[in-house]
XYZ file of C-alpha atoms in Angstrom:
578
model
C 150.096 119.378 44.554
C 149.662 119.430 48.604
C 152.920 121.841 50.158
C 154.766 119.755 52.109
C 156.661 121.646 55.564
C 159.292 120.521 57.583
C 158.814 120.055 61.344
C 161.162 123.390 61.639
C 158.755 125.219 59.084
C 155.865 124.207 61.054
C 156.881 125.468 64.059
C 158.232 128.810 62.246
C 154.955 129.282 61.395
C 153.271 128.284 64.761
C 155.771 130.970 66.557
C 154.474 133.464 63.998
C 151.092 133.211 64.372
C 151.183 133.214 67.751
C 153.920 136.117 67.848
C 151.135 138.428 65.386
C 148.513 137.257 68.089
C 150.708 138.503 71.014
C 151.329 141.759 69.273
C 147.559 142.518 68.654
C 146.129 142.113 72.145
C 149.248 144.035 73.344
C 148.305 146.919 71.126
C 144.556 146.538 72.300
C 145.666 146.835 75.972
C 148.047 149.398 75.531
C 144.904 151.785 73.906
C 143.116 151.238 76.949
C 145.253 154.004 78.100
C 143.187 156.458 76.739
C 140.699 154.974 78.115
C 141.857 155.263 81.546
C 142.860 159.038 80.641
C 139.515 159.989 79.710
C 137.681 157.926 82.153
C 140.155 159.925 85.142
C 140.098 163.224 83.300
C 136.443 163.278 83.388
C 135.938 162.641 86.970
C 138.281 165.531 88.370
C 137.570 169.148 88.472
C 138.552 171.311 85.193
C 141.080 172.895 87.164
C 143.048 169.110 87.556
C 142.669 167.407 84.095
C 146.184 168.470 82.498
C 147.836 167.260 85.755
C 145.547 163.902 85.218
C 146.206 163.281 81.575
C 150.028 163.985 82.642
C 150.261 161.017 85.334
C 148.755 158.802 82.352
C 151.461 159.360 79.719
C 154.067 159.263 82.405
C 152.388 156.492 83.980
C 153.566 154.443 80.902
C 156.995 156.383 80.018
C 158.134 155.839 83.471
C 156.724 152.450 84.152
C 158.073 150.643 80.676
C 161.303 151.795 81.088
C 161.371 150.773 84.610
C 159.883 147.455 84.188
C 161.849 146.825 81.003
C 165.478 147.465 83.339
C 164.547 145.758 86.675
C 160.781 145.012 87.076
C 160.640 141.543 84.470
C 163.553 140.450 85.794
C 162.540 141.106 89.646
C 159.270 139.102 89.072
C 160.954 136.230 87.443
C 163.640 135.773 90.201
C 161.331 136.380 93.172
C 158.905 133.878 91.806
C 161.653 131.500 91.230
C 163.168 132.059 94.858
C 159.441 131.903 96.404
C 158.697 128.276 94.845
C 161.636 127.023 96.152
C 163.835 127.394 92.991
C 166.707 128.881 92.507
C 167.817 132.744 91.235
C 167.571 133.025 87.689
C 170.100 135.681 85.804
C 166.793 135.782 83.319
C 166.314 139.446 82.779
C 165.132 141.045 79.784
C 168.885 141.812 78.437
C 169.253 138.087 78.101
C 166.154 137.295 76.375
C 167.408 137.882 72.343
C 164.923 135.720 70.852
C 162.013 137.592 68.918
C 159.217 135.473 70.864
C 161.143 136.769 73.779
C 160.860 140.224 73.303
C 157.507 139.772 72.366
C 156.288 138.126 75.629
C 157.894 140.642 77.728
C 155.772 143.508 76.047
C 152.540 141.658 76.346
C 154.093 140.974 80.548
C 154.675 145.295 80.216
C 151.100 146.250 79.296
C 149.658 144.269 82.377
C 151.854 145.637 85.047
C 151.227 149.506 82.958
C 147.758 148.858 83.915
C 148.075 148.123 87.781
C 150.651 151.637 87.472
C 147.618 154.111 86.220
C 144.428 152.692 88.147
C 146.278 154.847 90.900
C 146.616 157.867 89.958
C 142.860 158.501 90.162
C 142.522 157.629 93.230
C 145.424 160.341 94.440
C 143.757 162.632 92.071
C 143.210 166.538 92.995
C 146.147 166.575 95.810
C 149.096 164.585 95.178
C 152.374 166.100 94.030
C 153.644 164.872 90.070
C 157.336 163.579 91.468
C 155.560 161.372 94.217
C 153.069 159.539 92.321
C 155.886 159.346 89.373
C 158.211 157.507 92.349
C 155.862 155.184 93.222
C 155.158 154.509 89.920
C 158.395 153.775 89.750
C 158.905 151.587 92.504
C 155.755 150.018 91.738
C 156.971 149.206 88.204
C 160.297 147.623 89.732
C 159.096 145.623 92.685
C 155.420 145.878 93.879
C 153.533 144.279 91.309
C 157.024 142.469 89.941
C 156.598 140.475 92.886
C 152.813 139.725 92.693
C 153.107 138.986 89.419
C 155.905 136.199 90.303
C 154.081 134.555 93.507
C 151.224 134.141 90.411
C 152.247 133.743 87.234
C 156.375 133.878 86.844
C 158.529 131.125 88.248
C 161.276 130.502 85.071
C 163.432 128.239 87.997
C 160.530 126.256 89.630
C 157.528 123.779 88.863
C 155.008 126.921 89.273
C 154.688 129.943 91.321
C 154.286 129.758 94.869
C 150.813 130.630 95.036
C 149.705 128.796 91.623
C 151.291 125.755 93.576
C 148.629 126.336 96.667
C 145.811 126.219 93.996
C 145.219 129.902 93.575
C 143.693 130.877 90.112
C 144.203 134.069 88.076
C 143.846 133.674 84.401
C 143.794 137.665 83.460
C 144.561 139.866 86.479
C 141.591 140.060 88.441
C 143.891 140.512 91.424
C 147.445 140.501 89.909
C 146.427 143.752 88.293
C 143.189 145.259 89.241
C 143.160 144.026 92.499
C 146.379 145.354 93.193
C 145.626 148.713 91.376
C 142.580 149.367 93.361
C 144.118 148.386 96.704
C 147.132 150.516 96.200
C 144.988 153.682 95.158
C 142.772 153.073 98.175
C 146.128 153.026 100.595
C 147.409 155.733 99.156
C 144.630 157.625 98.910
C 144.306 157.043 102.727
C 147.926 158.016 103.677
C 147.315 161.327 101.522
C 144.150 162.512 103.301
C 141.125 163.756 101.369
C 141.111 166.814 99.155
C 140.793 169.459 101.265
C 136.825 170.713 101.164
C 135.892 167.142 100.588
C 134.546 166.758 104.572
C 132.627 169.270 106.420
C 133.584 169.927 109.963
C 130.899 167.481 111.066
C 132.292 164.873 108.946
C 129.280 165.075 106.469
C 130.303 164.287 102.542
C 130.472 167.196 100.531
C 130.010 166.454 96.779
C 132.745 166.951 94.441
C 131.400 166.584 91.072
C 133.826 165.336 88.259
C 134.253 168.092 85.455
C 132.809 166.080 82.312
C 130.480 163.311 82.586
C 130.817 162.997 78.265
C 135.148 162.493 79.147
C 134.022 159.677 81.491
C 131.520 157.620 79.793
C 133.597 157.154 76.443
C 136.855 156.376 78.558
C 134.452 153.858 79.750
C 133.754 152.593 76.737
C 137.236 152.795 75.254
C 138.452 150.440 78.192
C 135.410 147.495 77.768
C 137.438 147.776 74.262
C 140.265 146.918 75.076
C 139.623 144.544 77.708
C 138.402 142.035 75.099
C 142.273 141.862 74.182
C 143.012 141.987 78.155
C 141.198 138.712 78.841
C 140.999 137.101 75.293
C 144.427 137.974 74.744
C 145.459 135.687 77.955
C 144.943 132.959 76.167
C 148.047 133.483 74.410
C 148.678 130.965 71.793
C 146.263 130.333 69.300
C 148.318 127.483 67.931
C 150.109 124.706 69.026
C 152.788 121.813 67.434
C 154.237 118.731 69.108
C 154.258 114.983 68.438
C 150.040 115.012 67.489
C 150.751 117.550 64.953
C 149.525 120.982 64.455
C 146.688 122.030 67.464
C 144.442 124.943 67.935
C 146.134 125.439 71.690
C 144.381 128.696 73.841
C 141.862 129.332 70.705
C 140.137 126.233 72.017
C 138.656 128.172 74.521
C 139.002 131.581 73.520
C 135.547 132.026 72.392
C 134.315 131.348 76.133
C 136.621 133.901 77.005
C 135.133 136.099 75.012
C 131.654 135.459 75.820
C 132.425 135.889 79.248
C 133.860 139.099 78.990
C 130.709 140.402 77.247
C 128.269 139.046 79.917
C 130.575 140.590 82.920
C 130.534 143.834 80.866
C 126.565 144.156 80.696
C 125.991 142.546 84.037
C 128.182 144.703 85.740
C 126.193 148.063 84.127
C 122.643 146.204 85.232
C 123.656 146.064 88.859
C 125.574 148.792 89.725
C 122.242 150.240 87.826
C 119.775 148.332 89.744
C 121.460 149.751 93.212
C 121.275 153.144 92.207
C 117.823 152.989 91.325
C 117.083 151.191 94.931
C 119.261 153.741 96.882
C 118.852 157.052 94.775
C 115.286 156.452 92.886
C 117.345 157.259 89.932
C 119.770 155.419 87.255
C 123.444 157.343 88.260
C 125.144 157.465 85.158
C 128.476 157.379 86.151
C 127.317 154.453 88.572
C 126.277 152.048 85.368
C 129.719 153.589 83.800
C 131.852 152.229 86.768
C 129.419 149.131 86.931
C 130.598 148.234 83.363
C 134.117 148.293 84.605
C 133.540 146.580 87.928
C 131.913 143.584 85.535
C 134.856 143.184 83.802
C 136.943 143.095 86.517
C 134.587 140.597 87.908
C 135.137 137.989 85.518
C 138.650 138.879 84.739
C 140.663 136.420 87.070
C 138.432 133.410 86.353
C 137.158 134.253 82.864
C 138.566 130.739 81.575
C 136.969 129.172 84.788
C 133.277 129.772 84.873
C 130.064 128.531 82.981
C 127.897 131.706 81.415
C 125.672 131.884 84.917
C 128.957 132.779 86.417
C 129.752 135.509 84.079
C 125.880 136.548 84.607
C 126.318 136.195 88.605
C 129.822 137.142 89.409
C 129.174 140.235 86.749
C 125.715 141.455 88.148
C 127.656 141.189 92.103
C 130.404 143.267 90.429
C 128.319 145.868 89.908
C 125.792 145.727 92.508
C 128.505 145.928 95.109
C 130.165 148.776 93.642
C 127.849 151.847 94.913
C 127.927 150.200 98.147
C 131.250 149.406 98.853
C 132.112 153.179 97.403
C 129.536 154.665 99.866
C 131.401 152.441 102.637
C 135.003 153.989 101.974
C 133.545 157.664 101.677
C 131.445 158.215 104.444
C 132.743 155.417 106.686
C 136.512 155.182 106.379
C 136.787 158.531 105.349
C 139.326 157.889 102.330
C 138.512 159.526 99.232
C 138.792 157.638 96.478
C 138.287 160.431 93.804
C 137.553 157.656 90.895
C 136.218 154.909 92.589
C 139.281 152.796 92.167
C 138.682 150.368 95.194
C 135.389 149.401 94.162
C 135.714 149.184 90.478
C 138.907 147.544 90.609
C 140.177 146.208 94.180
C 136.818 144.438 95.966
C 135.513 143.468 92.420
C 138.419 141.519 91.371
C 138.026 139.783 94.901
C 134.634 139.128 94.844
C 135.422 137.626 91.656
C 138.588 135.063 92.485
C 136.686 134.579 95.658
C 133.678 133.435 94.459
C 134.431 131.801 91.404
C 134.212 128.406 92.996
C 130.452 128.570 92.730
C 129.967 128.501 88.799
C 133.774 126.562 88.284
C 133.077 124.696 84.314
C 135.135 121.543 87.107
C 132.222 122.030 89.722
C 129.806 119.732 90.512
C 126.400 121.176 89.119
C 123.504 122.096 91.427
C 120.545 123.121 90.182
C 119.030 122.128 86.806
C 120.048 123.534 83.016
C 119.017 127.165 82.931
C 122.153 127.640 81.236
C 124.706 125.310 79.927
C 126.682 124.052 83.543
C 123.851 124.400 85.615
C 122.318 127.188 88.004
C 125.666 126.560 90.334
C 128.602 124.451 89.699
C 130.572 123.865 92.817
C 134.193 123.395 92.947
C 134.523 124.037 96.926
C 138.074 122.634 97.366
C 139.168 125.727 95.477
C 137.699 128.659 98.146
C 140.499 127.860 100.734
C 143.419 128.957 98.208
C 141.302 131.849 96.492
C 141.104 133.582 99.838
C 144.752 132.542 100.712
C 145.668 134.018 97.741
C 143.563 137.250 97.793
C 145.046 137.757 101.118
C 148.537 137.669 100.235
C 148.211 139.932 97.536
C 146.089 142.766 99.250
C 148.674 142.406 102.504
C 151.956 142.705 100.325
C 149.985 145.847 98.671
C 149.021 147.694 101.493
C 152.355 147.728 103.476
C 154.391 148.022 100.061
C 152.441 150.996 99.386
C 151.985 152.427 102.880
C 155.428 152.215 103.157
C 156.412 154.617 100.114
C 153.517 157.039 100.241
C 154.000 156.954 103.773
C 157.975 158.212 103.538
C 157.029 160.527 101.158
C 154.063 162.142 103.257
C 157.443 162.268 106.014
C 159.397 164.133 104.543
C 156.865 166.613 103.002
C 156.882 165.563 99.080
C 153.429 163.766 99.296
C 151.131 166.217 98.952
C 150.456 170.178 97.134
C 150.529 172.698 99.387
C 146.834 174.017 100.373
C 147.183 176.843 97.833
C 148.624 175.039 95.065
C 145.772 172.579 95.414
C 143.097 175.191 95.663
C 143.770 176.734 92.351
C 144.014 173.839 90.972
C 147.285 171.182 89.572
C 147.159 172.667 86.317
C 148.569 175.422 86.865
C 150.867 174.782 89.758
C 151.947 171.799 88.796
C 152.498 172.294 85.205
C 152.228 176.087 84.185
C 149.125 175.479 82.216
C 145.239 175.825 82.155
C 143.847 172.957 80.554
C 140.463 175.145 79.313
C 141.987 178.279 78.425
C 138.975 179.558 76.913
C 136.173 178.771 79.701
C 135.527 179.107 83.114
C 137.546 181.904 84.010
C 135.854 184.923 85.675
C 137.277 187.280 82.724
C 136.415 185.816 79.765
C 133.279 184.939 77.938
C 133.273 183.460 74.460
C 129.148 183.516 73.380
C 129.667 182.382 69.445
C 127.390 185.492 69.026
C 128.195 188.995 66.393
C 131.107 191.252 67.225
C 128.358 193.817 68.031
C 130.035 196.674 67.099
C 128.487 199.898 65.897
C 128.886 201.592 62.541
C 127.892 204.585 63.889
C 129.643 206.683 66.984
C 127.851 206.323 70.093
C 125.456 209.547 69.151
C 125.361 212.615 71.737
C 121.092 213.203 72.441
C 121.750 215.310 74.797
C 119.209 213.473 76.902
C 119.293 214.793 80.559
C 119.743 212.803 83.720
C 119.693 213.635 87.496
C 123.099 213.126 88.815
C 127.031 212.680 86.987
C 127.366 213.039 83.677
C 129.119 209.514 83.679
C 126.941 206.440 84.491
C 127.697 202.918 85.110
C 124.503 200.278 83.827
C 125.352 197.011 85.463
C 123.135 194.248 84.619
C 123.117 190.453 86.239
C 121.706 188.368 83.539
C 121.623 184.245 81.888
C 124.673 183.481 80.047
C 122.996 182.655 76.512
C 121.071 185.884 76.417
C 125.192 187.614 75.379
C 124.363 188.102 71.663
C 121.124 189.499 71.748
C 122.069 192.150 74.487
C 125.206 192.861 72.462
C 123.335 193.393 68.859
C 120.861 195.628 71.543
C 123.477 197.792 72.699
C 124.650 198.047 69.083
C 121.476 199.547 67.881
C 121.049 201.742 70.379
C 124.789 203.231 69.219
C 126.634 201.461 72.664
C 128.736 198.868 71.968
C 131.250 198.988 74.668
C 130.625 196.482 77.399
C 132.864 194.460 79.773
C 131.315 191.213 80.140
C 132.461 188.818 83.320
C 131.351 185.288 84.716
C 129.324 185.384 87.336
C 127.719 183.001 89.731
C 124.772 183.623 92.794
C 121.495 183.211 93.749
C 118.083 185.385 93.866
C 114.575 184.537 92.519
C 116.108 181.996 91.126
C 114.996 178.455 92.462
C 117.780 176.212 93.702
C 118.536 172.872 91.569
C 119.373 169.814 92.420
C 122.252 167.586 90.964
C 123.868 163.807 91.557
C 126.965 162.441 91.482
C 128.035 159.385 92.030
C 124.291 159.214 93.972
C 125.018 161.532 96.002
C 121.916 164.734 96.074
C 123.501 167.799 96.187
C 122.085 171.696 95.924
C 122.838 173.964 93.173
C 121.961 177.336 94.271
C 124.797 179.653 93.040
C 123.550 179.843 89.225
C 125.401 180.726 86.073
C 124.918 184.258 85.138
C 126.844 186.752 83.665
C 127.752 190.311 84.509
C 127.534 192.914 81.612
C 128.904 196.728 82.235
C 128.019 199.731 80.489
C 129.639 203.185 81.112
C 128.016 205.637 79.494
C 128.281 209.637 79.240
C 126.405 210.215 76.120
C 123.899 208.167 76.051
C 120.443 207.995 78.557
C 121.659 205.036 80.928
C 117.862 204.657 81.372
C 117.831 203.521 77.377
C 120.817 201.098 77.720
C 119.032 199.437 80.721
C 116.272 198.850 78.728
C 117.741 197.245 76.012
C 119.491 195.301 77.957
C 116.065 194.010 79.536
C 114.454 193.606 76.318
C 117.149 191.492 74.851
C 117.656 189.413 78.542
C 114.203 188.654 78.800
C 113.083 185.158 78.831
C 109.997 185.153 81.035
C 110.908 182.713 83.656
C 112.685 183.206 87.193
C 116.246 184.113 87.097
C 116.112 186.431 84.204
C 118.761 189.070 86.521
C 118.169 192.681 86.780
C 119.598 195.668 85.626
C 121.420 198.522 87.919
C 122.098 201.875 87.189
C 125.010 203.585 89.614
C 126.423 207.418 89.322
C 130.685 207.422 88.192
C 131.950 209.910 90.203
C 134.735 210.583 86.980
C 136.776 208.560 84.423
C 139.815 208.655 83.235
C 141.464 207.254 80.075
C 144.277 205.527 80.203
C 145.766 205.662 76.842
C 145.393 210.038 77.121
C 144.846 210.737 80.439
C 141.930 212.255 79.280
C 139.388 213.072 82.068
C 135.139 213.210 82.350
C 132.479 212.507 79.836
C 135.249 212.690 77.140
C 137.040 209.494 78.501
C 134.055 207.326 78.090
């Protein structure tokens, strides 16, 4: 027996569907917050990652809040009033329905995502409270109000610039766009971390912390974006006087296949230009390519034939290590994580040049792939650019405007010494690596070392004190053997330090970003030995045995007279305290 439903059950279970659909994309762009965490965290020096992981969670604990009170409603009544309509009392307190609700959070998780691309481009000098009021302020009414000239009009025929012809399906420049523009001003009213120029205005290389952090935050957010962009298509089904419809999900599977080829395409050029301007493939390059890709093809993902994904995705990229270049060493404005050109001139380039591989265009040039080489639409460049301008003007002076009262009044930016020891700590009270990288502590994974014996008493004469101090230079992963050395030889006491210089040693060289820089402070450590009882000649000596590898840069061993010693614990004096 068939099941017979009403019209009302129909659409009950249209509204579901569609509601479980809403919920799952949401939850798929929300995780691209780690993403975004990692991706940041991994690009800023050790001594800045809590402070960068802490703008991400309050990124989205400030922002939802903020756009849940004023920001929804802001964009729907400014979109109205901009089209010509008239104000709307539609906030989020009157929306009670559960599709309502719904809608808003997938609305939330887009304007979350403008919120954090900024914080890494402020990253390394910018104070917590400032970048948490813009956030705020950028929650409420910047991107509120981009988001209604695009998308939001409740109280007219269509947004203002919809109307004009402008097309953004996912955010190319509703979100990334203005993400990466509003890092790039604000970066620029903050200045550049302070040892990032050198007097002569020559780059100095900063080089990010953890190249592992950034490549799988990379990889979380090409995750997620496949619910960013295949989640715009928002309602898999659809009922009305033909019945029940596959709506969105007609063309979701374009959507989807376009998101894939930006993705590669993106990698393969920003690859390809590294290769041409370095010699070499710059990791983090093809990382941020991937990203610039998918921005790419994010505002006209429903719009272009496959060749466009391939084009507009394979631009992306390519422009990306150029147009980064361009802001560093020409405007001066450091970007710290590449936020302009991954997300700001790659989501114009894409909305921009769309028009040349529109599915609506007329074809030019044969059937390499389905739609033809090119497929021209070229009545829609006029409004693309009309509406790329709009957006990056309203973003700039919004933007300006706050970062630039802050900078006024002094909250902006971390004072000099706060920023050169690092956010961590002065901002938050914490050290992020408690364990590494401090000149006092050493873990090696290697035996306690200890003796079972007392350090014996040979009686073995030496010019000089009694007391003697071996100090020996020396690689880092040569620890444990020197320690199981100087516990044979009955001296297990040793204060170990980190160390970094430069000797015999030949200098490295290291990229980032592209950028060549020297490495010739090396990673050593610093073991000392006071000894009494024992020939210091013997302890240097086992310290060279167990340190020696053969190749430049093994270290060397010193051996110093200790005028006296004196114990802290007795007060005990001489050859005794040791």
């Amino acid at each position: 027996m068939l099941l017979e439903l009403s019209a009302a059950e129909i659409q009950t279970l249209v509204d579901g569907v569609n509601m479980t659909w809403w919920l799952t994309v949401t939850f798929l762009i929300f995780f691209m917050h780690a993403g975004f965490a990692m991706l940041e965290a991994g690009q800023v020096r050790s001594k800045n990652v809590a402070n960068q992981l802490t703008k991400n969670m309050l990124t989205w604990a400030v922002g939802i809040f903020v756009f849940f009170v004023i920001g929804m409603g802001i964009s729907n009544n400014v979109g109205s009033l901009l089209a010509g309509g008239e104000a709307s009392a539609l906030t989020m307190f009157g929306e009670t329905a559960d599709t309502g609700w719904t809608l808003w959070l997938f609305s939330a998780v887009f304007a979350m995502t403008a919120a954090t691309i900024v914080s890494g481009a402020v990253a390394g000098r910018a104070k917590l409270r400032a970048y948490v009021g813009y956030t705020f302020l950028l929650a409420a009414v910047i991107y509120p109000v981009v988001a209604g000239m695009v998308w939001y009009a409740p109280g007219a025929d269509a947004p203002i610039l919809a109307s004009l012809g402008f097309e953004d399906f996912a955010g190319g420049m509703v979100v990334h766009g203005v993400g990466g523009v509003a890092g790039l001003t604000a970066a620029w009213v903050l200045g550049a971390r302070m040892d990032k120029y050198a007097d002569d205005g020559s780059v100095n290389v900063i080089p990010g912390h953890s190249m592992t952090f950034a490549v799988l935050g990379t990889l979380v957010l090409c995750f997620g974006w496949f619910g960013f962009n295949v989640g715009t298509a928002a309602n898999p089904l659809g009922y009305g006087e033909e019945g029940l419809v596959l709506a969105d999900f007609a063309y979701v599977g374009s959507v989807a296949m376009v998101t894939a080829l930006g993705m590669g395409m993106g990698a393969i050029g920003a690859g390809a230009v590294s290769l041409y301007l370095n010699d070499k493939v710059d990791t983090l390059y093809v990382a941020n390519g991937m990203l610039a890709g998918l921005v790419g093809v994010t505002g006209p993902t429903n719009l272009i034939t496959p060749m466009g994904a391939i084009a507009i995705g394979f631009l992306a990229g390519a422009q990306l290590p150029l147009v980064f270049r361009f802001v560093e060493k020409r405007l001066k404005i450091d970007d710290v994580c590449a936020v302009f050109p991954v997300h700001g001139s790659a989501g114009m380039l894409g909305l921009i040049l769309f028009p040349l591989w529109s599915i609506e265009g007329t074809a030019v040039g044969g059937g390499l792939i389905a739609g033809g080489i090119v497929s021209i639409e070229a009545g829609m460049f006029v409004p693309q650019i009309v509406g790329v301008a709009v957006i990056t003007i309203w973003t700039v002076l919004a933007t300006a405007a706050v970062w630039g009262a802050f900078k006024a009044i002094g909250q902006a930016r971390v004072t000099p010494e706060h920023e050169r020891d690092g956010l961590d700590v002065t901002e938050h009270g914490i050290d992020t690596y408690p364990e590494f990288g401090k000149p006092n502590v050493v873990t090696d994974g290697g035996a306690v070392g200890t003796s079972v014996e007392s350090p014996r008493a040979d009686g073995g004469a030496e010019a000089g004190t009694d007391i003697k101090l071996v100090t020996a230079v020396v690689r880092p992963d040569r620890l444990s053997a020197i320690k199981t050395a100087l516990a044979e030889i009955g001296a297990p006491s040793l204060t170990v330090t980190n160390v970094s210089g430069r000797g015999s040693q030949p200098a490295k060289k290291g990229q980032w970003r592209g950028e060549e820089f020297v490495v010739d402070l090396h990673q050593k450590i610093k073991v000392d030995v006071v000894v009494a009882d024992i020939p210091a000649d013997e302890v240097a000596e086992a310290i060279r045995s167990a340190a020696e590898t053969g190749e430049p840069g093994d270290g060397k061993v010193f051996i110093l007279p200790v005028e006296d010693a004196l114990q802290v614990r007795t007060g005990t004096t001489g050859p005794e305290a040791v």
